[in-house]
């Protein structure tokens, strides 16, 4: 007899370093399982970009905190957020506790009451499993080697028509890894109970299948739905 999906909202926390494939993975999981998807990095990118657009410095805490407090969360799919400058600015504003605090409740509310009556949410970021949703039943820490991540980000930027050089992408990612991992608040690190998914040798499809296995193991009420998706 097949089990019915859990009536409890399912939260899937997908964390990891830049360009590890967590966004693609979280989006696919959300689509397949009927969950809402939130790219929490877009929140930090939007704050960083708002500071830049106002002529400010993303390393200036009062400016970053003011931008976070008045953030328009309805514009998170703006393509300008994908630009390397927005990622760089995001990584700077994300180090400030006041910015993180201002964005926390929005993310928690999204997980608790996902939009459009969805039965749960897949949220990707750096601290979803450790800080935003520490009780999420499914936590996946997606990682990949630095060279592989730089190669993917380079290809992505090229495909979007951005004029970039590989060495610059590599050093920008390395600097961002350093900043995201060493900051005092909510640093990038796997939650103790996260499943580690190394995608260095996996394409998007293989990573998706491996993630479905993790969901089935950790959220038994969702097993039959996972089986239908497979
Ligand atoms: O995932 P991304 O590249 O869009 O994230 C941009 C920056 O935002 C990243 O360098 C660190 C920060 N960030 C964060 O501190 N916490 C999150 N939950 C998501 C992103």
Short mmCIF file of C-alpha atoms and ligand atoms in Angstrom, two decimals:
data_model
loop_
_atom_site.label_atom_id
_atom_site.label_comp_id
_atom_site.label_asym_id
_atom_site.label_seq_id
_atom_site.Cartn_x
_atom_site.Cartn_y
_atom_site.Cartn_z
CA UNK A 1 0.00 0.00 0.00
CA UNK A 2 1.45 3.39 -0.87
CA UNK A 3 1.89 6.00 1.85
CA UNK A 4 0.20 9.39 1.44
CA UNK A 5 2.49 12.43 1.45
CA UNK A 6 3.02 13.99 4.85
CA UNK A 7 0.48 16.73 5.58
CA UNK A 8 3.28 18.56 7.43
CA UNK A 9 5.01 21.14 5.30
CA UNK A 10 8.28 19.68 4.07
CA UNK A 11 11.27 21.98 4.19
CA UNK A 12 14.32 21.04 2.16
CA UNK A 13 17.41 23.08 3.06
CA UNK A 14 19.97 23.12 0.27
CA UNK A 15 23.22 24.82 1.29
CA UNK A 16 26.66 25.03 -0.25
CA UNK A 17 29.34 27.26 -1.74
CA UNK A 18 28.85 29.43 -4.83
CA UNK A 19 28.34 27.60 -8.13
CA UNK A 20 28.07 24.12 -6.58
CA UNK A 21 24.72 23.58 -8.31
CA UNK A 22 22.49 24.13 -5.28
CA UNK A 23 20.14 26.57 -7.01
CA UNK A 24 19.47 24.24 -9.94
CA UNK A 25 19.01 21.35 -7.55
CA UNK A 26 16.63 23.17 -5.19
CA UNK A 27 14.55 24.40 -8.15
CA UNK A 28 14.27 20.91 -9.61
CA UNK A 29 13.35 19.36 -6.27
CA UNK A 30 10.71 22.01 -5.76
CA UNK A 31 9.21 21.50 -9.21
CA UNK A 32 9.18 17.71 -8.93
CA UNK A 33 7.68 17.61 -5.45
CA UNK A 34 5.24 20.52 -5.80
CA UNK A 35 7.13 22.73 -3.32
CA UNK A 36 7.79 26.45 -3.43
CA UNK A 37 11.38 27.46 -4.20
CA UNK A 38 13.33 30.29 -2.61
CA UNK A 39 16.81 31.31 -3.73
CA UNK A 40 17.94 33.05 -0.54
CA UNK A 41 21.10 34.27 -2.28
CA UNK A 42 18.84 36.51 -4.38
CA UNK A 43 17.83 38.34 -1.18
CA UNK A 44 21.47 39.16 -0.39
CA UNK A 45 22.15 39.99 -4.04
CA UNK A 46 19.16 42.36 -4.06
CA UNK A 47 20.47 44.10 -0.94
CA UNK A 48 23.98 44.38 -2.41
CA UNK A 49 22.65 45.72 -5.70
CA UNK A 50 20.37 48.23 -3.99
CA UNK A 51 23.41 49.64 -2.15
CA UNK A 52 25.43 49.81 -5.38
CA UNK A 53 22.55 51.43 -7.29
CA UNK A 54 22.24 54.09 -4.60
CA UNK A 55 25.95 54.85 -5.09
CA UNK A 56 26.84 53.30 -1.72
CA UNK A 57 29.51 50.85 -0.57
CA UNK A 58 28.37 47.27 0.24
CA UNK A 59 31.00 47.16 2.99
CA UNK A 60 29.22 50.02 4.81
CA UNK A 61 26.98 48.38 7.42
CA UNK A 62 24.42 51.20 7.94
CA UNK A 63 23.87 51.47 4.16
CA UNK A 64 23.50 47.69 3.82
CA UNK A 65 21.16 47.45 6.83
CA UNK A 66 18.95 50.25 5.46
CA UNK A 67 18.74 48.50 2.08
CA UNK A 68 17.84 45.19 3.78
CA UNK A 69 15.14 46.84 5.89
CA UNK A 70 13.42 48.29 2.80
CA UNK A 71 13.99 45.35 0.45
CA UNK A 72 11.38 44.71 -2.26
CA UNK A 73 11.07 40.90 -2.18
CA UNK A 74 8.81 40.97 -5.23
CA UNK A 75 11.76 41.52 -7.59
CA UNK A 76 13.97 38.55 -6.82
CA UNK A 77 13.96 37.28 -10.40
CA UNK A 78 15.53 40.49 -11.82
CA UNK A 79 18.32 39.26 -14.18
CA UNK A 80 20.57 42.09 -12.90
CA UNK A 81 20.89 40.10 -9.67
CA UNK A 82 22.87 37.41 -11.54
CA UNK A 83 25.72 39.80 -12.49
CA UNK A 84 29.12 39.11 -10.87
CA UNK A 85 29.07 42.58 -9.20
CA UNK A 86 25.80 41.69 -7.47
CA UNK A 87 27.33 38.42 -6.19
CA UNK A 88 30.38 40.22 -4.90
CA UNK A 89 28.27 42.92 -3.20
CA UNK A 90 25.98 40.20 -1.75
CA UNK A 91 28.90 38.43 -0.15
CA UNK A 92 29.92 41.70 1.54
CA UNK A 93 26.50 42.74 2.86
CA UNK A 94 25.88 39.14 4.00
CA UNK A 95 28.65 39.45 6.59
CA UNK A 96 26.64 42.03 8.61
CA UNK A 97 24.45 40.65 11.44
CA UNK A 98 21.93 43.49 10.95
CA UNK A 99 21.42 42.47 7.31
CA UNK A 100 21.05 38.77 8.15
CA UNK A 101 18.59 39.59 10.92
CA UNK A 102 16.47 41.75 8.59
CA UNK A 103 16.20 38.89 6.06
CA UNK A 104 15.64 36.07 8.54
CA UNK A 105 11.92 36.41 9.20
CA UNK A 106 11.06 36.56 5.48
CA UNK A 107 12.90 33.26 4.91
CA UNK A 108 11.35 31.57 7.95
CA UNK A 109 7.87 32.68 6.97
CA UNK A 110 8.44 31.35 3.46
CA UNK A 111 9.31 27.95 4.94
CA UNK A 112 6.42 27.96 7.43
CA UNK A 113 3.73 29.19 5.05
CA UNK A 114 4.95 28.63 1.50
CA UNK A 115 3.24 30.74 -1.18
CA UNK A 116 0.45 29.46 -3.45
CA UNK A 117 -0.66 26.85 -0.92
CA UNK A 118 2.39 24.67 -1.62
CA UNK A 119 3.04 21.76 0.72
CA UNK A 120 6.49 22.91 1.59
CA UNK A 121 9.57 24.71 0.37
CA UNK A 122 13.02 24.03 -1.00
CA UNK A 123 15.31 26.88 0.01
CA UNK A 124 18.90 27.22 -1.13
CA UNK A 125 21.60 29.31 0.49
CA UNK A 126 24.49 29.13 2.93
CA UNK A 127 22.83 28.91 6.35
CA UNK A 128 19.40 27.42 5.70
CA UNK A 129 20.10 24.15 7.53
CA UNK A 130 22.14 25.77 10.31
CA UNK A 131 20.27 29.02 11.11
CA UNK A 132 17.14 29.71 9.05
CA UNK A 133 15.49 26.27 9.29
CA UNK A 134 17.50 24.22 11.79
CA UNK A 135 14.53 21.83 12.14
CA UNK A 136 14.22 21.07 8.43
CA UNK A 137 13.83 17.30 8.03
CA UNK A 138 15.88 17.30 4.83
CA UNK A 139 19.22 19.12 4.71
CA UNK A 140 21.52 18.72 1.76
CA UNK A 141 24.96 20.32 1.62
CA UNK A 142 25.92 20.52 -2.04
CA UNK A 143 29.58 20.93 -2.80
CA UNK A 144 32.08 20.57 -5.66
CA UNK A 145 35.78 21.31 -6.17
CA UNK A 146 36.76 24.94 -6.76
CA UNK A 147 37.98 24.36 -10.36
CA UNK A 148 34.79 22.58 -11.32
CA UNK A 149 32.64 25.32 -9.79
CA UNK A 150 34.66 28.01 -11.58
CA UNK A 151 34.27 26.12 -14.86
CA UNK A 152 30.49 25.95 -14.40
CA UNK A 153 30.13 29.60 -13.40
CA UNK A 154 32.32 30.65 -16.36
CA UNK A 155 30.15 28.65 -18.80
CA UNK A 156 26.99 30.11 -17.23
CA UNK A 157 28.23 33.70 -17.56
CA UNK A 158 29.43 33.11 -21.13
CA UNK A 159 26.07 31.62 -22.07
CA UNK A 160 24.41 34.74 -20.67
CA UNK A 161 26.59 36.85 -22.97
CA UNK A 162 28.75 38.27 -20.14
CA UNK A 163 32.31 39.09 -21.14
CA UNK A 164 34.47 37.29 -18.55
CA UNK A 165 37.83 35.56 -18.23
CA UNK A 166 38.17 32.21 -16.48
CA UNK A 167 40.98 33.29 -14.13
CA UNK A 168 38.89 36.18 -12.85
CA UNK A 169 35.91 33.88 -12.21
CA UNK A 170 38.17 31.46 -10.32
CA UNK A 171 39.72 34.09 -8.08
CA UNK A 172 36.36 35.76 -7.43
CA UNK A 173 34.89 32.41 -6.33
CA UNK A 174 37.89 31.70 -4.12
CA UNK A 175 37.57 35.11 -2.44
CA UNK A 176 33.83 34.59 -1.98
CA UNK A 177 34.36 31.11 -0.46
CA UNK A 178 36.82 32.68 1.99
CA UNK A 179 34.45 35.48 2.99
CA UNK A 180 31.36 33.25 3.23
CA UNK A 181 33.17 30.61 5.33
CA UNK A 182 35.10 32.88 7.67
CA UNK A 183 32.47 35.45 8.65
CA UNK A 184 31.47 35.50 12.31
CA UNK A 185 27.69 35.18 11.77
CA UNK A 186 26.09 32.21 10.03
CA UNK A 187 29.25 31.13 8.17
CA UNK A 188 29.01 28.68 5.33
CA UNK A 189 29.29 25.20 6.83
CA UNK A 190 27.28 21.99 6.68
CA UNK A 191 24.73 21.43 9.46
CA UNK A 192 25.76 18.48 11.61
CA UNK A 193 22.81 16.50 10.31
CA UNK A 194 23.18 17.47 6.64
CA UNK A 195 23.71 14.90 3.91
CA UNK A 196 26.80 15.89 1.91
CA UNK A 197 26.34 15.75 -1.85
CA UNK A 198 29.57 16.24 -3.82
CA UNK A 199 28.60 17.08 -7.39
CA UNK A 200 32.18 17.34 -8.77
CA UNK A 201 31.57 14.26 -10.90
CA UNK A 202 27.80 14.45 -11.21
CA UNK A 203 25.79 16.21 -13.87
CA UNK A 204 22.57 18.01 -12.90
CA UNK A 205 20.45 14.91 -13.56
CA UNK A 206 22.63 12.61 -11.42
CA UNK A 207 22.71 15.20 -8.61
CA UNK A 208 18.91 15.44 -8.76
CA UNK A 209 18.53 11.65 -8.49
CA UNK A 210 20.95 11.49 -5.55
CA UNK A 211 19.01 14.29 -3.84
CA UNK A 212 15.71 12.42 -4.35
CA UNK A 213 17.27 9.44 -2.54
CA UNK A 214 18.15 11.71 0.37
CA UNK A 215 14.59 13.09 0.50
CA UNK A 216 13.17 9.56 0.50
CA UNK A 217 15.47 8.53 3.37
CA UNK A 218 14.87 11.60 5.49
CA UNK A 219 11.19 12.32 4.83
CA UNK A 220 9.50 8.91 4.83
CA UNK A 221 6.05 10.46 4.35
CA UNK A 222 7.20 11.73 0.94
CA UNK A 223 8.62 8.40 -0.29
CA UNK A 224 5.76 7.46 -2.55
CA UNK A 225 5.81 10.87 -4.22
CA UNK A 226 9.58 10.55 -4.74
CA UNK A 227 8.98 7.14 -6.29
CA UNK A 228 6.43 8.63 -8.69
CA UNK A 229 8.93 11.31 -9.72
CA UNK A 230 11.72 8.79 -10.42
O1 LIG B 1 24.13 31.78 -3.75
P1 LIG B 1 24.55 33.15 -4.28
O2 LIG B 1 25.82 33.13 -5.06
O3 LIG B 1 23.46 33.82 -5.04
O4 LIG B 1 24.82 34.04 -2.95
C1 LIG B 1 25.33 35.34 -3.02
C2 LIG B 1 25.98 35.70 -1.68
O5 LIG B 1 24.98 35.84 -0.68
C3 LIG B 1 26.97 34.68 -1.16
O6 LIG B 1 28.30 34.99 -1.50
C4 LIG B 1 26.77 34.71 0.33
C5 LIG B 1 25.42 35.30 0.55
N1 LIG B 1 24.42 34.38 1.08
C6 LIG B 1 24.40 34.16 2.43
O7 LIG B 1 25.25 34.68 3.15
N2 LIG B 1 23.44 33.36 2.99
C7 LIG B 1 22.53 32.77 2.22
N3 LIG B 1 21.58 32.01 2.80
C8 LIG B 1 22.55 32.95 0.81
C9 LIG B 1 23.52 33.74 0.26
#
